[in-house]
Coordinates of C-alpha atoms (C1' of nucleotides) in Angstrom, one line a residue:
Chain V
M1 CA 0.0 0.0 0.0
V2 CA 2.9 2.3 0.7
E3 CA 4.7 1.5 -2.5
A4 CA 3.7 3.2 -5.7
E5 CA 2.6 0.0 -7.4
D6 CA 0.4 1.9 -9.8
I7 CA 3.4 3.6 -11.4
P8 CA 5.8 0.8 -12.0
S9 CA 8.6 2.8 -13.5
E10 CA 10.6 -0.4 -13.3
E11 CA 8.6 -3.5 -14.1
S12 CA 9.8 -6.6 -12.3
T13 CA 11.7 -9.1 -14.5
R14 CA 9.3 -11.8 -13.7
S15 CA 6.2 -9.9 -14.8
K16 CA 8.1 -8.6 -17.8
I17 CA 8.6 -12.2 -18.9
L18 CA 5.0 -13.1 -18.3
R19 CA 3.7 -10.1 -20.1
T20 CA 6.0 -10.6 -23.1
A21 CA 5.4 -14.3 -23.3
L22 CA 1.6 -13.8 -23.3
E23 CA 2.0 -11.2 -26.0
L24 CA 3.9 -13.6 -28.2
F25 CA 1.7 -16.5 -27.4
H26 CA -1.2 -14.3 -28.3
Q27 CA 0.2 -13.2 -31.7
G28 CA 1.5 -16.6 -32.5
S29 CA 1.0 -19.7 -30.5
F30 CA 2.5 -21.6 -27.6
N31 CA 4.3 -24.2 -29.7
G32 CA 5.1 -21.6 -32.4
T33 CA 6.9 -19.3 -30.0
S34 CA 10.4 -20.1 -28.8
V35 CA 11.9 -19.2 -25.4
N36 CA 14.6 -17.4 -27.4
Q37 CA 12.0 -15.1 -29.0
I38 CA 10.6 -14.4 -25.5
V39 CA 13.9 -13.5 -23.9
V40 CA 14.9 -11.3 -26.9
K41 CA 11.6 -9.4 -26.9
A42 CA 11.6 -9.0 -23.2
G43 CA 15.2 -7.7 -23.3
I44 CA 16.5 -10.3 -20.8
T45 CA 18.5 -13.5 -21.0
K46 CA 17.6 -17.2 -20.9
G47 CA 19.2 -17.4 -17.4
A48 CA 16.6 -15.0 -16.1
L49 CA 13.7 -16.9 -17.6
F50 CA 14.8 -20.3 -16.3
H51 CA 15.5 -18.7 -12.9
Y52 CA 11.9 -17.8 -12.5
F53 CA 10.3 -20.7 -14.4
K54 CA 11.3 -24.3 -14.4
G55 CA 10.5 -24.6 -18.1
K56 CA 8.4 -23.3 -21.0
N57 CA 5.4 -25.2 -19.8
E58 CA 5.6 -23.7 -16.3
L59 CA 5.8 -20.3 -17.8
G60 CA 2.6 -21.1 -19.6
Y61 CA 0.9 -22.3 -16.4
A62 CA 1.8 -19.1 -14.7
I63 CA 0.3 -17.1 -17.5
V64 CA -2.9 -19.0 -17.2
D65 CA -3.0 -18.8 -13.4
E66 CA -2.1 -15.2 -13.2
L67 CA -2.7 -13.1 -16.3
L68 CA -5.5 -14.9 -18.0
R69 CA -7.4 -15.5 -14.7
E70 CA -7.0 -11.8 -13.9
S71 CA -8.3 -10.8 -17.2
V72 CA -11.5 -12.9 -16.8
Q73 CA -12.0 -11.5 -13.3
E74 CA -11.6 -7.9 -14.6
N75 CA -14.0 -8.3 -17.5
W76 CA -16.6 -10.7 -16.0
V77 CA -16.2 -11.8 -12.4
F78 CA -16.0 -8.3 -10.8
P79 CA -18.5 -6.5 -13.0
L80 CA -21.1 -9.3 -12.5
A81 CA -20.3 -10.1 -8.9
T82 CA -23.4 -8.3 -7.6
S83 CA -25.2 -7.5 -10.8
D84 CA -28.7 -8.8 -11.5
D85 CA -28.6 -7.7 -15.1
P86 CA -26.1 -9.8 -17.0
I87 CA -27.9 -9.4 -20.3
G88 CA -27.6 -5.6 -20.0
Y89 CA -23.9 -5.9 -19.1
I90 CA -23.2 -8.2 -22.0
T91 CA -25.0 -5.9 -24.4
E92 CA -22.9 -3.1 -23.2
L93 CA -19.8 -5.2 -23.6
L94 CA -20.7 -5.9 -27.2
R95 CA -21.2 -2.2 -28.0
A96 CA -17.9 -1.3 -26.2
F97 CA -16.2 -4.1 -28.1
E98 CA -17.3 -2.7 -31.4
K99 CA -15.3 0.5 -30.7
E100 CA -12.4 -1.3 -29.3
M101 CA -12.3 -3.3 -32.5
Q102 CA -11.4 -0.3 -34.6
E103 CA -8.9 1.2 -32.2
T104 CA -7.1 -2.0 -31.1
P105 CA -7.8 -4.7 -33.6
E106 CA -5.6 -7.1 -31.6
M107 CA -8.6 -9.2 -30.5
V108 CA -10.1 -9.6 -33.9
E109 CA -6.7 -10.3 -35.5
C110 CA -5.3 -12.6 -32.9
G111 CA -8.4 -13.8 -31.0
C112 CA -8.7 -14.3 -27.3
P113 CA -5.5 -15.5 -25.6
L114 CA -7.5 -17.7 -23.2
N115 CA -9.3 -19.4 -26.1
N116 CA -6.2 -19.7 -28.2
L117 CA -4.2 -21.4 -25.4
S118 CA -7.2 -23.6 -24.6
Q119 CA -7.6 -24.9 -28.1
E120 CA -3.9 -25.5 -28.6
M121 CA -2.8 -26.9 -25.3
S122 CA -5.7 -28.5 -23.4
S123 CA -5.6 -31.8 -25.3
M124 CA -1.8 -31.9 -25.1
D125 CA -1.1 -31.3 -21.5
S126 CA -3.5 -32.0 -18.7
S127 CA -1.9 -29.5 -16.4
F128 CA -2.7 -26.8 -18.9
R129 CA -6.2 -28.1 -19.3
L130 CA -7.0 -28.2 -15.6
R131 CA -5.7 -24.7 -15.1
L132 CA -7.6 -23.4 -18.1
R133 CA -10.7 -25.2 -16.9
D134 CA -10.5 -23.5 -13.5
V135 CA -10.5 -20.1 -15.2
Y136 CA -13.5 -20.9 -17.3
Q137 CA -15.3 -22.3 -14.2
E138 CA -14.9 -19.0 -12.4
W139 CA -16.3 -17.3 -15.5
E140 CA -19.2 -19.7 -15.7
D141 CA -20.0 -19.5 -12.0
C142 CA -20.3 -15.8 -11.9
L143 CA -22.4 -15.8 -15.1
D144 CA -24.7 -18.5 -13.6
A145 CA -25.1 -16.6 -10.3
S146 CA -25.8 -13.3 -12.1
L147 CA -28.4 -15.0 -14.3
R148 CA -30.1 -16.4 -11.2
R149 CA -30.2 -13.0 -9.6
G150 CA -31.5 -11.6 -12.9
I151 CA -34.4 -14.1 -12.9
E152 CA -35.3 -13.2 -9.3
A153 CA -35.2 -9.5 -10.2
G154 CA -37.4 -10.0 -13.2
K155 CA -34.7 -9.0 -15.7
V156 CA -34.1 -12.5 -17.1
R157 CA -36.7 -14.8 -18.5
K158 CA -38.0 -17.3 -15.9
G159 CA -38.0 -20.4 -18.2
I160 CA -34.3 -20.7 -18.8
D161 CA -31.8 -22.9 -17.1
P162 CA -29.1 -20.5 -15.8
A163 CA -26.3 -23.1 -15.6
A164 CA -27.0 -24.3 -19.1
V165 CA -27.3 -20.8 -20.5
A166 CA -24.1 -19.7 -18.8
K167 CA -22.2 -22.6 -20.6
V168 CA -23.7 -21.6 -23.9
L169 CA -22.9 -17.9 -23.5
I170 CA -19.3 -18.6 -22.8
S171 CA -19.1 -21.0 -25.7
V172 CA -20.7 -18.5 -28.1
F173 CA -18.3 -15.7 -27.0
Q174 CA -15.3 -17.8 -27.4
G175 CA -16.5 -19.2 -30.6
S176 CA -17.4 -15.8 -31.9
I177 CA -13.9 -14.4 -31.3
G178 CA -12.5 -17.4 -33.0
M179 CA -14.7 -16.9 -36.1
M180 CA -13.8 -13.2 -36.2
K181 CA -10.2 -14.1 -36.3
V182 CA -10.8 -16.2 -39.3
H183 CA -13.0 -13.8 -41.2
Q184 CA -11.3 -10.5 -40.4
T185 CA -14.0 -8.4 -41.9
R186 CA -16.1 -5.7 -40.3
E187 CA -19.0 -7.1 -42.3
F188 CA -18.8 -10.4 -40.5
S189 CA -18.3 -8.9 -37.1
M190 CA -21.3 -6.7 -37.5
G191 CA -23.5 -9.6 -38.7
L192 CA -22.3 -11.7 -35.8
K193 CA -23.0 -8.9 -33.3
E194 CA -26.5 -8.6 -34.7
G195 CA -27.1 -12.3 -34.2
L196 CA -25.7 -12.3 -30.7
I197 CA -28.1 -9.5 -29.7
Q198 CA -31.0 -11.4 -31.2
I199 CA -30.0 -14.4 -29.1
L200 CA -29.6 -12.2 -26.0
D201 CA -33.0 -10.6 -26.5
Q202 CA -34.5 -14.1 -26.3
L203 CA -33.2 -14.3 -22.7
K204 CA -35.2 -11.3 -21.7
P205 CA -38.5 -11.7 -19.9
Chain G
M1 CA -16.4 -46.9 -62.9
V2 CA -14.9 -50.3 -63.9
E3 CA -12.3 -50.2 -61.1
A4 CA -13.2 -51.3 -57.6
E5 CA -12.6 -47.9 -56.2
D6 CA -14.9 -48.5 -53.2
I7 CA -12.5 -51.2 -51.9
P8 CA -9.1 -49.4 -51.9
S9 CA -7.0 -52.2 -50.6
E10 CA -4.0 -50.0 -51.2
E11 CA -4.5 -46.4 -50.1
S12 CA -2.6 -43.9 -52.2
T13 CA 0.6 -42.5 -50.6
R14 CA -0.7 -39.0 -50.9
S15 CA -4.0 -39.6 -49.2
K16 CA -2.2 -41.7 -46.5
I17 CA 0.0 -38.6 -45.8
L18 CA -3.0 -36.3 -45.7
R19 CA -5.0 -38.6 -43.4
T20 CA -2.1 -39.3 -41.0
A21 CA -1.1 -35.6 -40.8
L22 CA -4.7 -34.6 -40.1
E23 CA -4.8 -37.2 -37.3
L24 CA -1.6 -35.9 -35.7
F25 CA -2.6 -32.3 -36.2
H26 CA -5.9 -33.1 -34.6
Q27 CA -4.4 -34.9 -31.6
G28 CA -1.7 -32.4 -31.2
S29 CA -1.3 -29.2 -33.1
F30 CA 0.2 -28.0 -36.4
N31 CA 3.3 -26.4 -34.9
G32 CA 3.5 -29.2 -32.3
T33 CA 3.7 -31.9 -34.9
S34 CA 6.9 -32.5 -36.9
V35 CA 7.1 -33.9 -40.4
N36 CA 9.2 -36.7 -39.0
Q37 CA 6.3 -37.8 -36.8
I38 CA 4.1 -37.7 -39.8
V39 CA 6.3 -39.8 -42.0
V40 CA 7.0 -42.3 -39.3
K41 CA 3.3 -42.8 -38.4
A42 CA 2.3 -42.9 -42.1
G43 CA 5.0 -45.5 -42.7
I44 CA 6.6 -43.6 -45.5
T45 CA 9.7 -41.4 -45.9
K46 CA 10.5 -37.7 -46.0
G47 CA 11.2 -38.0 -49.7
A48 CA 7.7 -39.1 -50.4
L49 CA 6.1 -36.3 -48.3
F50 CA 8.2 -33.6 -50.0
H51 CA 7.5 -35.2 -53.4
Y52 CA 3.8 -34.5 -53.0
F53 CA 3.9 -31.3 -51.0
K54 CA 6.3 -28.4 -51.3
G55 CA 6.5 -28.0 -47.5
K56 CA 4.7 -28.5 -44.3
N57 CA 2.5 -25.5 -44.8
E58 CA 1.4 -26.7 -48.3
L59 CA 0.5 -30.0 -46.6
G60 CA -1.7 -28.1 -44.2
Y61 CA -3.3 -26.2 -47.0
A62 CA -4.2 -29.4 -48.8
I63 CA -5.7 -30.8 -45.6
V64 CA -8.0 -27.7 -45.3
D65 CA -8.9 -27.7 -49.0
E66 CA -9.6 -31.4 -49.2
L67 CA -10.3 -33.2 -46.0
L68 CA -11.8 -30.4 -43.8
R69 CA -13.9 -29.0 -46.6
E70 CA -15.1 -32.5 -47.4
S71 CA -16.1 -33.0 -43.7
V72 CA -18.1 -29.8 -43.6
Q73 CA -19.8 -30.8 -46.8
E74 CA -20.7 -34.2 -45.6
N75 CA -22.0 -33.0 -42.2
W76 CA -23.7 -29.7 -43.2
V77 CA -23.7 -28.8 -46.9
F78 CA -25.2 -31.9 -48.4
P79 CA -27.8 -32.6 -45.6
L80 CA -29.0 -29.0 -45.6
A81 CA -28.7 -28.5 -49.4
T82 CA -32.5 -28.8 -49.9
S83 CA -33.7 -28.9 -46.3
D84 CA -36.2 -26.4 -45.0
D85 CA -35.8 -27.6 -41.4
P86 CA -32.3 -26.7 -40.2
I87 CA -33.4 -26.6 -36.6
G88 CA -34.7 -30.1 -36.8
Y89 CA -31.5 -31.3 -38.5
I90 CA -29.3 -29.6 -35.9
T91 CA -31.3 -31.1 -33.0
E92 CA -30.9 -34.5 -34.6
L93 CA -27.2 -33.9 -34.9
L94 CA -27.0 -33.0 -31.2
R95 CA -28.6 -36.2 -30.2
A96 CA -26.4 -38.2 -32.5
F97 CA -23.4 -36.5 -31.2
E98 CA -24.3 -37.5 -27.7
K99 CA -24.0 -41.2 -28.6
E100 CA -20.9 -40.6 -30.7
M101 CA -19.3 -38.9 -27.6
Q102 CA -19.4 -42.2 -25.7
E103 CA -18.2 -44.4 -28.5
T104 CA -15.5 -42.2 -30.1
P105 CA -14.5 -39.5 -27.6
E106 CA -12.1 -38.1 -30.2
M107 CA -14.1 -35.0 -30.7
V108 CA -14.6 -34.2 -27.0
E109 CA -10.9 -34.9 -26.2
C110 CA -9.2 -33.3 -29.2
G111 CA -11.9 -30.9 -30.4
C112 CA -12.8 -30.1 -34.0
P113 CA -9.9 -30.3 -36.4
L114 CA -11.3 -27.3 -38.4
N115 CA -11.6 -25.2 -35.3
N116 CA -8.2 -26.2 -33.9
L117 CA -6.4 -25.4 -37.1
S118 CA -8.3 -22.1 -37.4
Q119 CA -7.4 -20.9 -34.0
E120 CA -3.8 -21.9 -34.3
M121 CA -2.9 -20.8 -37.8
S122 CA -5.3 -18.2 -39.1
S123 CA -3.4 -15.3 -37.4
M124 CA 0.0 -16.7 -38.4
D125 CA -0.4 -17.4 -42.1
S126 CA -2.9 -15.7 -44.3
S127 CA -2.9 -18.5 -46.8
F128 CA -4.3 -20.7 -44.0
R129 CA -6.7 -18.1 -42.9
L130 CA -8.2 -17.6 -46.4
R131 CA -8.6 -21.3 -47.1
L132 CA -10.2 -21.9 -43.7
R133 CA -12.5 -18.9 -44.2
D134 CA -13.7 -20.4 -47.5
V135 CA -14.7 -23.6 -45.7
Y136 CA -16.6 -21.7 -43.1
Q137 CA -18.2 -19.6 -45.8
E138 CA -19.6 -22.7 -47.4
W139 CA -20.9 -23.8 -44.1
E140 CA -22.5 -20.4 -43.4
D141 CA -24.0 -20.1 -46.8
C142 CA -25.8 -23.4 -46.6
L143 CA -27.1 -22.7 -43.1
D144 CA -28.3 -19.3 -44.2
A145 CA -30.1 -20.7 -47.2
S146 CA -31.7 -23.4 -45.2
L147 CA -32.9 -20.9 -42.6
R148 CA -34.5 -18.9 -45.3
R149 CA -36.3 -21.9 -46.7
G150 CA -37.3 -22.7 -43.1
I151 CA -38.9 -19.3 -42.7
E152 CA -40.8 -19.6 -45.9
A153 CA -41.9 -23.1 -44.9
G154 CA -43.0 -21.8 -41.5
K155 CA -40.5 -24.0 -39.6
V156 CA -38.3 -21.1 -38.5
R157 CA -39.4 -17.9 -36.7
K158 CA -40.1 -15.1 -39.1
G159 CA -38.4 -12.3 -37.0
I160 CA -34.9 -13.6 -37.2
D161 CA -32.1 -12.5 -39.5
P162 CA -30.9 -15.7 -41.3
A163 CA -27.5 -14.5 -42.2
A164 CA -26.8 -13.3 -38.6
V165 CA -28.2 -16.4 -37.0
A166 CA -26.1 -18.6 -39.3
K167 CA -23.0 -16.8 -38.1
V168 CA -24.0 -17.2 -34.5
L169 CA -24.8 -20.9 -34.9
I170 CA -21.5 -21.7 -36.4
S171 CA -19.8 -19.7 -33.7
V172 CA -21.6 -21.5 -30.9
F173 CA -20.9 -24.9 -32.4
Q174 CA -17.2 -24.3 -32.7
G175 CA -17.1 -22.6 -29.3
S176 CA -19.0 -25.5 -27.7
I177 CA -16.6 -28.1 -29.0
G178 CA -13.8 -26.0 -27.8
M179 CA -15.3 -25.8 -24.3
M180 CA -16.0 -29.5 -24.2
K181 CA -12.3 -30.1 -24.9
V182 CA -11.4 -28.1 -21.9
H183 CA -13.9 -29.5 -19.5
Q184 CA -13.9 -33.1 -20.5
T185 CA -16.8 -34.1 -18.4
R186 CA -20.1 -35.6 -19.4
E187 CA -21.7 -33.3 -16.9
F188 CA -20.5 -30.2 -18.8
S189 CA -21.4 -31.6 -22.2
M190 CA -24.9 -32.4 -21.1
G191 CA -25.5 -29.0 -19.6
L192 CA -24.2 -27.4 -22.7
K193 CA -26.5 -29.5 -24.9
E194 CA -29.4 -28.5 -22.8
G195 CA -28.5 -24.9 -23.3
L196 CA -28.1 -25.3 -27.0
I197 CA -31.5 -26.9 -27.3
Q198 CA -33.0 -24.0 -25.4
I199 CA -31.4 -21.6 -27.8
L200 CA -32.6 -23.6 -30.8
D201 CA -36.1 -23.6 -29.5
Q202 CA -36.1 -19.9 -29.5
L203 CA -35.6 -20.0 -33.3
K204 CA -38.8 -22.0 -33.8
P205 CA -42.0 -20.1 -34.8
Chain R
dA1 C1' 3.9 -58.9 -77.1
dA2 C1' 8.4 -57.1 -76.4
dT3 C1' 11.2 -53.0 -75.9
dC4 C1' 12.8 -48.9 -74.1
dA5 C1' 13.1 -44.2 -72.7
dA6 C1' 11.2 -40.9 -69.9
dA7 C1' 8.7 -39.5 -66.2
dA8 C1' 6.7 -40.2 -61.8
dA9 C1' 7.2 -42.2 -57.3
dC10 C1' 9.9 -42.9 -53.7
dC11 C1' 14.2 -43.6 -50.6
dG12 C1' 17.4 -42.1 -46.9
dA13 C1' 21.5 -39.8 -45.8
dC14 C1' 22.6 -35.3 -45.0
dC15 C1' 22.3 -30.2 -43.9
dA16 C1' 22.2 -25.7 -41.4
dG17 C1' 19.6 -23.6 -38.1
dT18 C1' 16.8 -23.8 -34.0
dT19 C1' 14.8 -26.0 -30.1
dG20 C1' 14.2 -26.2 -24.8
dG21 C1' 17.3 -26.7 -21.3
dT22 C1' 21.8 -26.6 -18.4
dA23 C1' 26.2 -25.5 -16.0
dT24 C1' 29.0 -22.3 -14.4
dG25 C1' 29.7 -18.3 -13.6
dT26 C1' 29.1 -13.0 -11.8
dT27 C1' 26.8 -9.4 -9.4
dG28 C1' 24.3 -6.9 -6.1
dT29 C1' 21.9 -6.9 -1.5
dC30 C1' 20.6 -7.9 3.1
Chain A
dG1 C1' 29.1 -14.6 3.5
dA2 C1' 24.9 -16.4 2.1
dC3 C1' 21.4 -16.1 -1.1
dA4 C1' 18.5 -14.4 -4.7
dA5 C1' 19.0 -12.4 -9.3
dC6 C1' 20.6 -12.5 -13.2
dA7 C1' 24.3 -13.3 -17.5
dT8 C1' 26.8 -16.2 -20.9
dA9 C1' 28.5 -20.0 -23.2
dC10 C1' 27.2 -24.2 -24.3
dC11 C1' 24.6 -28.7 -25.4
dA12 C1' 22.3 -32.8 -27.5
dA13 C1' 18.1 -33.4 -29.8
dC14 C1' 15.3 -32.1 -33.1
dT15 C1' 13.5 -28.9 -36.9
dG16 C1' 11.9 -28.3 -41.8
dG17 C1' 14.0 -29.1 -45.9
dT18 C1' 17.4 -30.7 -49.8
dC19 C1' 19.5 -33.7 -53.0
dG20 C1' 21.5 -37.4 -55.5
dG21 C1' 20.1 -41.7 -56.3
dT22 C1' 16.9 -46.0 -57.1
dT23 C1' 12.8 -48.2 -58.2
dT24 C1' 8.3 -48.4 -60.5
dT25 C1' 5.0 -47.0 -63.7
dT26 C1' 3.6 -45.3 -68.0
dG27 C1' 3.2 -44.6 -73.0
dA28 C1' 4.7 -44.7 -77.4
dT29 C1' 7.1 -47.7 -80.9
dT30 C1' 8.5 -51.6 -83.0

DNA sequence: AATCAAAAACCGACCAGTTGGTATGTTGTC
DNA sequence: GACAACATACCAACTGGTCGGTTTTTGATT
């Protein structure tokens, strides 16, 4: 609390490694990125990387446990923690995403880092899979809870199964980002957004 | 016509390479699979592989253009070519998939080869991306057309935007398979299926 | 039907570059 | 002086890819 953590004039070597590796994994892929690339881009040496992480896989695990989990919490868990209007929040997110798409096309070009890593690694390495699953579970749980509150508050249709809908929503978000990465056209993204809103509207009372 | 093509006692080397490579790419990943692994598993030599394909990437392109496209056509394009009841067909598919899940858990363990390759390669190599996009476009077009026929036939709700819904449906299918790969539990798959059916029901008149 | 050249199919040793990872340091700090 | 935080040189294994050579198939000619 005393330290000026919010102005890290000198980022720690460990977090620099994590951040750089995530960036490269995001642009490329886990298997397609070498530890040499990481240390060069991070401006450090291999000794530093293997001092903090036992191996490339362990570095990947730390990225999931720390950075990716944090990202899900920031975008979903915290905003929905007490909300009883998940549909409203998601609709807002879609609109915000539309503007973010133009300014920083990172997401539409490279997809979602969580989804990318999941698709590439979860069938190869069960340590990856279980850690990634935990992150998704947090996401699903908070969506589920928010949907339940929404039903009670009369902001979500009564007939739906919150647990099942939460699973579908996460699937459709991850799938959508994946499809946008393949199509890379504003036309497709807008059409998809239109369809998502139509689906979301069906969840309203 | 005269030849007994339907009993290929001896598979051609080229198709053996394609089939084996797809299998390895499916279980692992493109970058995570070496050409040595492919030639060993296929029981051929490196000379044969590079005789038929200019490089590893070209082999990947051929897999997309031939095997993956074929698979989409078999499962979607041909069945929906003249159908005016896409929701009924998809519901059937979901039920069939449930049984396939138990017998051959390949899809739930390793995901969808088309989705896997898309997520891994489309941001790395635009040749991959464009070929994969074409396959998805075929899928989307046939779904779109079938939804339109469904609306006319009174089997699909009038209010929906067929093009937008087609995009969402493909996204949710690809996303769902990806999530199942991460969770690997029957519990999750069943919950997801339940949610998908609820979404599909909303598309009925 | 036999012949033969040319082309296609295929082999496997070899290559330079890269891979993830290690061993042995040196440096700064409590 | 002990210990964490790095740096550097190095390694065996493997990477995608090449290349000269051999076998097999093909198609035209006799």
